Amino acid sequence: MDTKTTPSKRTGGRSAAVIHNVRTAVEELVEEKGQDRVTVPMIAERAGVNPTSIYRRWGDLPTLINDIATYQLDPARPLPENGDLQRDLTAWASELVEHYRNPVNAALLRGGASAAGERQSNCLRNRRTEAGLILQRYPDSPVTDDDILDVVVAPIIYRVIFVPWTLEDTTAEHLVERLFR
Amino acid sequence: MDTKTTPSKRTGGRSAAVIHNVRTAVEELVEEKGQDRVTVPMIAERAGVNPTSIYRRWGDLPTLINDIATYQLDPARPLPENGDLQRDLTAWASELVEHYRNPVNAALLRGGASAAGERQSNCLRNRRTEAGLILQRYPDSPVTDDDILDVVVAPIIYRVIFVPWTLEDTTAEHLVERLFR
């Protein structure tokens, strides 16, 4: 199952172009039509690929949406590095908030949510990995990656899904402050 | 919009029977077929009502699913009352965890999540109201309803949607402990 949802393993040439075109098609179509009205044939046409290529690579539409929602936040981007754990986490959480204040990204996350529950989503796994990478630099940290997921990531994702209008410039900062109280 | 999604205002006689039958039909069908394969005509047939009655009352399927997911946790049920805020909140959060450990309720929440984002979901509003009602009994409480939503409810809902297998008997207790640390 998981190999299907990590197309980043083959990023060269034609394969990378297909992923890029399909991703762009999904983003455009979700923005234009709303996620409920997007179908695989529609995505295939816009991306200029055969629907069977999409089914072969992703399996089904919910998996594709979940996958796209993940890769929007590039897992290979550099993580904040300010020499201070609280500042690093605030910068990192702010990126997350900014990303999901874009309505397309929020809609994709909601789509991912409806398809989630049977296996760890890539999105969640990437956030946990990133939290772990930041923590590694601070071996005396009083907080764990579980704390970061519960106190910072969960309230952000909860807001994105259910009350996106409550995401503010200071949300990330306030949540990270709570972690160090 | 909101009046459509609060059918509890008319709970007598035929109307109550329709709501009950539709709700039961949705639960059964989600369990049998998975939420993605459930349609309004299917629900209408199982509930013995006309599809137009469903569209008139709920508008569309995502709104119906969101509504059902809400009413699963009876908003009129008595709230825990142990004379101690931490114990009350632990009991209340444990109810929430127990409720969502039922895979049908979790699937309905995921469906509600995919339909959310444009208005406050009833589910969320009910939880916030309940947190407020419990807090009213403890005027000297050091915590606010926002704290309860962020520190207790958000991590539970996040787990339900993305990592349901991490919900444990002690999850509610641990989250509420963090609130009082």
mmCIF file of C-alpha atoms in Angstrom:
data_model
loop_
_atom_site.group_PDB
_atom_site.id
_atom_site.type_symbol
_atom_site.label_atom_id
_atom_site.label_comp_id
_atom_site.label_asym_id
_atom_site.label_seq_id
_atom_site.Cartn_x
_atom_site.Cartn_y
_atom_site.Cartn_z
ATOM 1 C CA MET A 1 0.000 0.000 0.000
ATOM 2 C CA ASP A 2 2.557 2.521 1.121
ATOM 3 C CA THR A 3 4.799 2.208 -1.934
ATOM 4 C CA LYS A 4 1.884 3.390 -4.049
ATOM 5 C CA THR A 5 1.609 6.567 -2.037
ATOM 6 C CA THR A 6 5.281 7.580 -2.048
ATOM 7 C CA PRO A 7 5.905 8.416 -5.689
ATOM 8 C CA SER A 8 8.834 10.583 -4.601
ATOM 9 C CA LYS A 9 10.982 7.487 -4.880
ATOM 10 C CA ARG A 10 10.927 7.869 -8.663
ATOM 11 C CA THR A 11 11.449 11.520 -9.282
ATOM 12 C CA GLY A 12 13.381 11.496 -12.555
ATOM 13 C CA GLY A 13 12.167 12.317 -16.052
ATOM 14 C CA ARG A 14 8.768 11.233 -17.268
ATOM 15 C CA SER A 15 7.580 9.983 -13.913
ATOM 16 C CA ALA A 16 8.330 13.311 -12.226
ATOM 17 C CA ALA A 17 6.533 15.151 -15.028
ATOM 18 C CA VAL A 18 3.430 12.977 -14.580
ATOM 19 C CA ILE A 19 3.387 13.606 -10.824
ATOM 20 C CA HIS A 20 3.854 17.320 -11.352
ATOM 21 C CA ASN A 21 1.087 17.545 -13.966
ATOM 22 C CA VAL A 22 -1.366 15.465 -11.956
ATOM 23 C CA ARG A 23 -0.668 17.492 -8.816
ATOM 24 C CA THR A 24 -1.196 20.768 -10.642
ATOM 25 C CA ALA A 25 -4.394 19.456 -12.250
ATOM 26 C CA VAL A 26 -5.805 18.444 -8.844
ATOM 27 C CA GLU A 27 -4.985 21.813 -7.305
ATOM 28 C CA GLU A 28 -6.546 23.739 -10.180
ATOM 29 C CA LEU A 29 -9.657 21.577 -10.340
ATOM 30 C CA VAL A 30 -10.241 21.659 -6.570
ATOM 31 C CA GLU A 31 -10.010 25.425 -6.679
ATOM 32 C CA GLU A 32 -12.290 25.737 -9.718
ATOM 33 C CA LYS A 33 -14.977 23.171 -8.946
ATOM 34 C CA GLY A 34 -14.707 22.298 -5.276
ATOM 35 C CA GLN A 35 -13.335 18.989 -4.191
ATOM 36 C CA ASP A 36 -16.611 17.064 -4.299
ATOM 37 C CA ARG A 37 -16.946 17.572 -8.043
ATOM 38 C CA VAL A 38 -13.458 16.463 -9.057
ATOM 39 C CA THR A 39 -13.111 13.045 -10.736
ATOM 40 C CA VAL A 40 -10.162 10.955 -11.936
ATOM 41 C CA PRO A 41 -11.058 11.267 -15.665
ATOM 42 C CA MET A 42 -11.272 15.044 -15.219
ATOM 43 C CA ILE A 43 -7.818 15.119 -13.596
ATOM 44 C CA ALA A 44 -6.378 12.842 -16.276
ATOM 45 C CA GLU A 45 -7.674 15.070 -19.066
ATOM 46 C CA ARG A 46 -6.296 18.234 -17.474
ATOM 47 C CA ALA A 47 -2.945 16.591 -16.739
ATOM 48 C CA GLY A 48 -2.690 15.060 -20.201
ATOM 49 C CA VAL A 49 -2.242 11.524 -18.890
ATOM 50 C CA ASN A 50 -4.256 8.339 -19.208
ATOM 51 C CA PRO A 51 -6.696 7.674 -16.314
ATOM 52 C CA THR A 52 -5.176 4.210 -15.975
ATOM 53 C CA SER A 53 -1.804 5.815 -15.141
ATOM 54 C CA ILE A 54 -3.498 7.583 -12.245
ATOM 55 C CA TYR A 55 -5.240 4.442 -11.003
ATOM 56 C CA ARG A 56 -2.012 2.437 -11.332
ATOM 57 C CA ARG A 57 0.034 4.935 -9.359
ATOM 58 C CA TRP A 58 -2.451 6.044 -6.696
ATOM 59 C CA GLY A 59 -5.147 3.362 -6.600
ATOM 60 C CA ASP A 60 -8.111 5.674 -6.145
ATOM 61 C CA LEU A 61 -9.111 9.315 -5.867
ATOM 62 C CA PRO A 62 -9.088 9.606 -2.044
ATOM 63 C CA THR A 63 -5.540 8.212 -1.967
ATOM 64 C CA LEU A 64 -4.487 10.654 -4.669
ATOM 65 C CA ILE A 65 -5.992 13.602 -2.779
ATOM 66 C CA ASN A 66 -4.339 12.470 0.457
ATOM 67 C CA ASP A 67 -1.036 12.145 -1.354
ATOM 68 C CA ILE A 68 -1.236 15.565 -3.009
ATOM 69 C CA ALA A 69 -2.177 17.183 0.292
ATOM 70 C CA THR A 70 1.029 15.724 1.691
ATOM 71 C CA TYR A 71 3.424 16.824 -1.003
ATOM 72 C CA GLN A 72 2.217 20.390 -0.940
ATOM 73 C CA LEU A 73 4.526 21.007 1.992
ATOM 74 C CA ASP A 74 7.791 19.870 0.429
ATOM 75 C CA PRO A 75 9.270 17.241 2.770
ATOM 76 C CA ALA A 76 12.737 18.175 1.486
ATOM 77 C CA ARG A 77 12.515 21.880 2.425
ATOM 78 C CA PRO A 78 15.056 23.132 4.995
ATOM 79 C CA LEU A 79 13.718 23.239 8.568
ATOM 80 C CA PRO A 80 14.059 26.426 10.672
ATOM 81 C CA GLU A 81 17.367 26.555 12.541
ATOM 82 C CA ASN A 82 17.694 29.493 14.944
ATOM 83 C CA GLY A 83 19.655 27.850 17.753
ATOM 84 C CA ASP A 84 16.608 27.978 20.045
ATOM 85 C CA LEU A 85 14.021 25.209 20.248
ATOM 86 C CA GLN A 86 11.049 27.451 20.941
ATOM 87 C CA ARG A 87 11.951 29.767 18.056
ATOM 88 C CA ASP A 88 12.499 26.836 15.690
ATOM 89 C CA LEU A 89 9.157 25.291 16.578
ATOM 90 C CA THR A 90 7.360 28.625 16.269
ATOM 91 C CA ALA A 91 8.811 29.178 12.791
ATOM 92 C CA TRP A 92 7.969 25.616 11.779
ATOM 93 C CA ALA A 93 4.400 25.808 13.100
ATOM 94 C CA SER A 94 3.939 29.193 11.398
ATOM 95 C CA GLU A 95 4.826 27.599 8.061
ATOM 96 C CA LEU A 96 2.130 25.011 8.704
ATOM 97 C CA VAL A 97 -0.471 27.674 9.561
ATOM 98 C CA GLU A 98 0.465 29.761 6.509
ATOM 99 C CA HIS A 99 0.267 26.721 4.263
ATOM 100 C CA TYR A 100 -3.230 25.819 5.436
ATOM 101 C CA ARG A 101 -4.581 29.349 5.346
ATOM 102 C CA ASN A 102 -4.582 28.788 1.573
ATOM 103 C CA PRO A 103 -8.140 27.488 0.981
ATOM 104 C CA VAL A 104 -6.967 24.970 -1.633
ATOM 105 C CA ASN A 105 -4.587 23.347 0.819
ATOM 106 C CA ALA A 106 -7.291 23.305 3.492
ATOM 107 C CA ALA A 107 -9.753 21.668 1.069
ATOM 108 C CA LEU A 108 -7.149 19.046 0.180
ATOM 109 C CA LEU A 109 -6.544 18.329 3.864
ATOM 110 C CA ARG A 110 -10.282 17.852 4.419
ATOM 111 C CA GLY A 111 -10.308 15.429 1.492
ATOM 112 C CA GLY A 112 -7.334 13.633 3.005
ATOM 113 C CA ALA A 113 -9.190 13.481 6.322
ATOM 114 C CA SER A 114 -12.164 11.732 4.773
ATOM 115 C CA ALA A 115 -9.840 9.129 3.247
ATOM 116 C CA ALA A 116 -7.714 8.680 6.388
ATOM 117 C CA GLY A 117 -8.004 6.292 9.295
ATOM 118 C CA GLU A 118 -6.740 2.981 7.995
ATOM 119 C CA ARG A 119 -3.083 3.756 7.682
ATOM 120 C CA GLN A 120 -0.788 6.558 8.832
ATOM 121 C CA SER A 121 -1.201 9.452 6.421
ATOM 122 C CA ASN A 122 1.984 10.716 4.817
ATOM 123 C CA CYS A 123 1.093 14.210 5.944
ATOM 124 C CA LEU A 124 1.035 13.246 9.583
ATOM 125 C CA ARG A 125 4.138 11.100 9.258
ATOM 126 C CA ASN A 126 6.057 13.953 7.654
ATOM 127 C CA ARG A 127 5.097 16.359 10.445
ATOM 128 C CA ARG A 128 6.170 13.850 13.083
ATOM 129 C CA THR A 129 9.461 13.258 11.283
ATOM 130 C CA GLU A 130 10.099 16.991 11.082
ATOM 131 C CA ALA A 131 9.316 17.477 14.781
ATOM 132 C CA GLY A 132 11.786 14.671 15.516
ATOM 133 C CA LEU A 133 14.498 16.251 13.345
ATOM 134 C CA ILE A 134 14.154 19.600 15.105
ATOM 135 C CA LEU A 135 14.210 17.912 18.539
ATOM 136 C CA GLN A 136 17.413 16.006 17.672
ATOM 137 C CA ARG A 137 19.315 19.281 17.764
ATOM 138 C CA TYR A 138 18.246 19.879 21.377
ATOM 139 C CA PRO A 139 19.080 16.714 23.338
ATOM 140 C CA ASP A 140 18.130 18.363 26.658
ATOM 141 C CA SER A 141 14.665 19.379 25.409
ATOM 142 C CA PRO A 142 11.887 19.083 27.995
ATOM 143 C CA VAL A 143 9.353 18.274 25.236
ATOM 144 C CA THR A 144 8.828 15.144 23.124
ATOM 145 C CA ASP A 145 7.557 14.698 19.598
ATOM 146 C CA ASP A 146 4.262 13.454 21.049
ATOM 147 C CA ASP A 147 3.936 16.731 22.979
ATOM 148 C CA ILE A 148 4.518 18.687 19.772
ATOM 149 C CA LEU A 149 1.910 16.679 17.889
ATOM 150 C CA ASP A 150 -0.706 17.038 20.638
ATOM 151 C CA VAL A 151 -0.130 20.634 21.723
ATOM 152 C CA VAL A 152 0.867 22.300 18.450
ATOM 153 C CA VAL A 153 -0.008 20.208 15.382
ATOM 154 C CA ALA A 154 -3.390 18.805 16.493
ATOM 155 C CA PRO A 155 -4.935 22.218 17.345
ATOM 156 C CA ILE A 156 -3.702 23.627 14.012
ATOM 157 C CA ILE A 157 -5.133 20.722 11.997
ATOM 158 C CA TYR A 158 -8.370 20.863 14.010
ATOM 159 C CA ARG A 159 -8.749 24.563 13.157
ATOM 160 C CA VAL A 160 -7.908 23.978 9.489
ATOM 161 C CA ILE A 161 -10.595 21.317 9.160
ATOM 162 C CA PHE A 162 -13.399 22.730 11.288
ATOM 163 C CA VAL A 163 -12.835 26.451 11.991
ATOM 164 C CA PRO A 164 -10.324 27.756 9.408
ATOM 165 C CA TRP A 165 -11.332 31.378 10.097
ATOM 166 C CA THR A 166 -9.755 31.090 13.582
ATOM 167 C CA LEU A 167 -6.229 30.625 12.149
ATOM 168 C CA GLU A 168 -4.383 33.853 12.898
ATOM 169 C CA ASP A 169 -0.877 35.271 12.549
ATOM 170 C CA THR A 170 -0.272 34.558 16.244
ATOM 171 C CA THR A 171 -1.798 31.059 16.406
ATOM 172 C CA ALA A 172 1.487 29.183 15.964
ATOM 173 C CA GLU A 173 3.310 31.357 18.498
ATOM 174 C CA HIS A 174 0.586 30.918 21.144
ATOM 175 C CA LEU A 175 0.414 27.159 20.723
ATOM 176 C CA VAL A 176 4.196 26.767 20.995
ATOM 177 C CA GLU A 177 4.201 29.010 24.093
ATOM 178 C CA ARG A 178 1.757 26.612 25.730
ATOM 179 C CA LEU A 179 4.244 23.798 25.079
ATOM 180 C CA PHE A 180 6.902 25.535 27.181
ATOM 181 C CA ARG A 181 4.691 26.724 30.011
ATOM 182 C CA MET B 1 -28.363 27.394 6.684
ATOM 183 C CA ASP B 2 -28.204 26.467 10.313
ATOM 184 C CA THR B 3 -31.925 25.906 10.753
ATOM 185 C CA LYS B 4 -31.687 23.122 8.194
ATOM 186 C CA THR B 5 -29.123 21.317 10.271
ATOM 187 C CA THR B 6 -30.842 21.454 13.638
ATOM 188 C CA PRO B 7 -33.839 19.170 13.142
ATOM 189 C CA SER B 8 -33.952 18.602 16.909
ATOM 190 C CA LYS B 9 -36.233 21.623 17.142
ATOM 191 C CA ARG B 10 -39.084 19.497 15.800
ATOM 192 C CA THR B 11 -38.843 16.282 17.704
ATOM 193 C CA GLY B 12 -42.484 15.255 17.942
ATOM 194 C CA GLY B 13 -44.337 12.573 16.007
ATOM 195 C CA ARG B 14 -43.728 11.961 12.339
ATOM 196 C CA SER B 15 -40.799 14.340 12.100
ATOM 197 C CA ALA B 16 -38.938 12.604 14.929
ATOM 198 C CA ALA B 17 -39.608 9.235 13.314
ATOM 199 C CA VAL B 18 -38.165 10.410 10.005
ATOM 200 C CA ILE B 19 -35.021 11.712 11.710
ATOM 201 C CA HIS B 20 -34.641 8.483 13.648
ATOM 202 C CA ASN B 21 -35.098 6.282 10.573
ATOM 203 C CA VAL B 22 -32.757 8.340 8.410
ATOM 204 C CA ARG B 23 -30.109 8.377 11.132
ATOM 205 C CA THR B 24 -30.330 4.620 11.589
ATOM 206 C CA ALA B 25 -30.191 4.064 7.820
ATOM 207 C CA VAL B 26 -27.036 6.175 7.522
ATOM 208 C CA GLU B 27 -25.325 4.327 10.386
ATOM 209 C CA GLU B 28 -26.186 0.923 8.973
ATOM 210 C CA LEU B 29 -25.190 1.804 5.419
ATOM 211 C CA VAL B 30 -21.904 3.403 6.445
ATOM 212 C CA GLU B 31 -21.055 0.278 8.401
ATOM 213 C CA GLU B 32 -22.102 -2.072 5.590
ATOM 214 C CA LYS B 33 -20.731 -0.296 2.531
ATOM 215 C CA GLY B 34 -18.231 2.294 3.716
ATOM 216 C CA GLN B 35 -19.080 5.941 3.624
ATOM 217 C CA ASP B 36 -17.881 6.582 0.076
ATOM 218 C CA ARG B 37 -20.500 4.277 -1.378
ATOM 219 C CA VAL B 38 -23.529 5.651 0.456
ATOM 220 C CA THR B 39 -25.990 7.777 -1.558
ATOM 221 C CA VAL B 40 -29.140 9.721 -0.692
ATOM 222 C CA PRO B 41 -31.484 7.404 -2.686
ATOM 223 C CA MET B 42 -29.960 4.434 -0.855
ATOM 224 C CA ILE B 43 -30.584 6.092 2.512
ATOM 225 C CA ALA B 44 -34.126 7.064 1.525
ATOM 226 C CA GLU B 45 -34.957 3.517 0.502
ATOM 227 C CA ARG B 46 -33.589 2.040 3.721
ATOM 228 C CA ALA B 47 -35.327 4.659 5.860
ATOM 229 C CA GLY B 48 -38.623 4.301 3.981
ATOM 230 C CA VAL B 49 -38.825 8.000 3.135
ATOM 231 C CA ASN B 50 -38.841 9.952 -0.092
ATOM 232 C CA PRO B 51 -35.405 11.253 -1.215
ATOM 233 C CA THR B 52 -36.950 14.722 -1.553
ATOM 234 C CA SER B 53 -37.708 14.689 2.201
ATOM 235 C CA ILE B 54 -34.008 14.176 2.825
ATOM 236 C CA TYR B 55 -32.932 16.922 0.421
ATOM 237 C CA ARG B 56 -35.544 19.295 1.878
ATOM 238 C CA ARG B 57 -34.429 18.744 5.452
ATOM 239 C CA TRP B 58 -30.654 18.448 5.038
ATOM 240 C CA GLY B 59 -29.844 19.992 1.676
ATOM 241 C CA ASP B 60 -27.192 17.487 0.604
ATOM 242 C CA LEU B 61 -25.415 14.332 1.664
ATOM 243 C CA PRO B 62 -22.340 15.943 3.296
ATOM 244 C CA THR B 63 -24.627 18.105 5.460
ATOM 245 C CA LEU B 64 -26.659 15.037 6.433
ATOM 246 C CA ILE B 65 -23.517 13.108 7.371
ATOM 247 C CA ASN B 66 -22.214 16.062 9.379
ATOM 248 C CA ASP B 67 -25.560 16.328 11.137
ATOM 249 C CA ILE B 68 -25.768 12.636 11.976
ATOM 250 C CA ALA B 69 -22.197 12.655 13.274
ATOM 251 C CA THR B 70 -23.290 15.409 15.640
ATOM 252 C CA TYR B 71 -26.413 13.822 17.037
ATOM 253 C CA GLN B 72 -24.679 10.585 17.814
ATOM 254 C CA LEU B 73 -23.464 12.135 21.039
ATOM 255 C CA ASP B 74 -26.804 13.232 22.489
ATOM 256 C CA PRO B 75 -26.481 16.940 23.295
ATOM 257 C CA ALA B 76 -29.146 16.491 25.993
ATOM 258 C CA ARG B 77 -27.279 13.788 27.938
ATOM 259 C CA PRO B 78 -26.287 14.675 31.535
ATOM 260 C CA LEU B 79 -22.722 15.954 31.908
ATOM 261 C CA PRO B 80 -20.372 14.417 34.488
ATOM 262 C CA GLU B 81 -20.669 16.102 37.892
ATOM 263 C CA ASN B 82 -18.147 14.911 40.467
ATOM 264 C CA GLY B 83 -17.467 18.170 42.301
ATOM 265 C CA ASP B 84 -13.957 18.325 40.841
ATOM 266 C CA LEU B 85 -13.127 20.029 37.527
ATOM 267 C CA GLN B 86 -10.330 17.682 36.533
ATOM 268 C CA ARG B 87 -12.463 14.621 37.259
ATOM 269 C CA ASP B 88 -15.444 16.075 35.380
ATOM 270 C CA LEU B 89 -13.328 16.874 32.336
ATOM 271 C CA THR B 90 -11.670 13.457 32.400
ATOM 272 C CA ALA B 91 -15.060 11.720 32.487
ATOM 273 C CA TRP B 92 -16.386 13.973 29.721
ATOM 274 C CA ALA B 93 -13.322 13.469 27.497
ATOM 275 C CA SER B 94 -13.478 9.706 28.123
ATOM 276 C CA GLU B 95 -17.043 9.668 26.777
ATOM 277 C CA LEU B 96 -15.767 11.391 23.648
ATOM 278 C CA VAL B 97 -12.935 8.882 23.200
ATOM 279 C CA GLU B 98 -15.279 5.923 23.774
ATOM 280 C CA HIS B 99 -17.775 7.321 21.310
ATOM 281 C CA TYR B 100 -15.177 7.686 18.567
ATOM 282 C CA ARG B 101 -13.532 4.339 19.155
ATOM 283 C CA ASN B 102 -16.638 2.980 17.452
ATOM 284 C CA PRO B 103 -15.511 2.791 13.796
ATOM 285 C CA VAL B 104 -18.928 3.935 12.508
ATOM 286 C CA ASN B 105 -18.746 7.136 14.549
ATOM 287 C CA ALA B 106 -15.159 7.735 13.413
ATOM 288 C CA ALA B 107 -16.167 7.247 9.755
ATOM 289 C CA LEU B 108 -19.029 9.707 10.220
ATOM 290 C CA LEU B 109 -16.666 12.259 11.752
ATOM 291 C CA ARG B 110 -14.300 11.896 8.780
ATOM 292 C CA GLY B 111 -17.260 12.478 6.472
ATOM 293 C CA GLY B 112 -18.196 15.527 8.530
ATOM 294 C CA ALA B 113 -14.602 16.754 8.271
ATOM 295 C CA SER B 114 -14.669 16.630 4.480
ATOM 296 C CA ALA B 115 -17.877 18.722 4.495
ATOM 297 C CA ALA B 116 -16.675 21.185 7.147
ATOM 298 C CA GLY B 117 -14.874 24.483 6.881
ATOM 299 C CA GLU B 118 -17.512 26.945 5.790
ATOM 300 C CA ARG B 119 -19.562 27.155 8.932
ATOM 301 C CA GLN B 120 -19.137 26.016 12.515
ATOM 302 C CA SER B 121 -20.034 22.322 12.667
ATOM 303 C CA ASN B 122 -22.700 21.383 15.184
ATOM 304 C CA CYS B 123 -20.381 18.766 16.572
ATOM 305 C CA LEU B 124 -17.731 21.302 17.460
ATOM 306 C CA ARG B 125 -20.275 23.793 18.763
ATOM 307 C CA ASN B 126 -21.798 21.166 21.036
ATOM 308 C CA ARG B 127 -18.420 20.236 22.498
ATOM 309 C CA ARG B 128 -17.601 23.892 23.136
ATOM 310 C CA THR B 129 -20.998 24.422 24.787
ATOM 311 C CA GLU B 130 -20.478 21.395 27.010
ATOM 312 C CA ALA B 131 -17.000 22.555 28.026
ATOM 313 C CA GLY B 132 -18.546 25.922 28.936
ATOM 314 C CA LEU B 133 -21.302 24.292 30.980
ATOM 315 C CA ILE B 134 -18.807 22.266 32.988
ATOM 316 C CA LEU B 135 -16.599 25.327 33.545
ATOM 317 C CA GLN B 136 -19.557 27.378 34.840
ATOM 318 C CA ARG B 137 -19.620 25.217 37.949
ATOM 319 C CA TYR B 138 -16.019 26.156 38.745
ATOM 320 C CA PRO B 139 -15.801 29.963 38.639
ATOM 321 C CA ASP B 140 -12.206 29.920 39.954
ATOM 322 C CA SER B 141 -11.017 27.543 37.227
ATOM 323 C CA PRO B 142 -7.534 28.273 35.885
ATOM 324 C CA VAL B 143 -8.542 26.931 32.447
ATOM 325 C CA THR B 144 -10.774 28.374 29.713
ATOM 326 C CA ASP B 145 -12.992 26.701 27.138
ATOM 327 C CA ASP B 146 -10.372 27.528 24.493
ATOM 328 C CA ASP B 147 -7.775 25.651 26.546
ATOM 329 C CA ILE B 148 -10.077 22.644 26.720
ATOM 330 C CA LEU B 149 -10.701 22.698 22.971
ATOM 331 C CA ASP B 150 -6.980 23.002 22.138
ATOM 332 C CA VAL B 151 -5.468 20.693 24.733
ATOM 333 C CA VAL B 152 -8.139 18.003 25.078
ATOM 334 C CA VAL B 153 -10.638 18.022 22.215
ATOM 335 C CA ALA B 154 -8.293 18.806 19.288
ATOM 336 C CA PRO B 155 -5.840 15.953 20.035
ATOM 337 C CA ILE B 156 -8.757 13.509 20.414
ATOM 338 C CA ILE B 157 -10.357 14.572 17.121
ATOM 339 C CA TYR B 158 -6.951 14.530 15.399
ATOM 340 C CA ARG B 159 -6.389 10.949 16.563
ATOM 341 C CA VAL B 160 -9.905 9.880 15.542
ATOM 342 C CA ILE B 161 -9.433 11.206 12.023
ATOM 343 C CA PHE B 162 -5.830 10.280 11.293
ATOM 344 C CA VAL B 163 -4.561 7.683 13.784
ATOM 345 C CA PRO B 164 -7.614 6.038 15.411
ATOM 346 C CA TRP B 165 -5.518 3.077 16.620
ATOM 347 C CA THR B 166 -3.724 5.418 19.045
ATOM 348 C CA LEU B 167 -6.912 6.087 21.069
ATOM 349 C CA GLU B 168 -6.448 4.271 24.354
ATOM 350 C CA ASP B 169 -8.242 3.872 27.684
ATOM 351 C CA THR B 170 -5.865 6.420 29.211
ATOM 352 C CA THR B 171 -5.869 8.989 26.388
ATOM 353 C CA ALA B 172 -8.533 11.240 27.924
ATOM 354 C CA GLU B 173 -6.935 11.144 31.365
ATOM 355 C CA HIS B 174 -3.479 12.039 30.015
ATOM 356 C CA LEU B 175 -4.751 14.921 27.917
ATOM 357 C CA VAL B 176 -6.719 16.410 30.827
ATOM 358 C CA GLU B 177 -3.659 16.033 33.091
ATOM 359 C CA ARG B 178 -1.683 18.143 30.635
ATOM 360 C CA LEU B 179 -4.331 20.859 30.988
ATOM 361 C CA PHE B 180 -3.670 21.140 34.729
ATOM 362 C CA ARG B 181 0.111 20.885 34.620
#
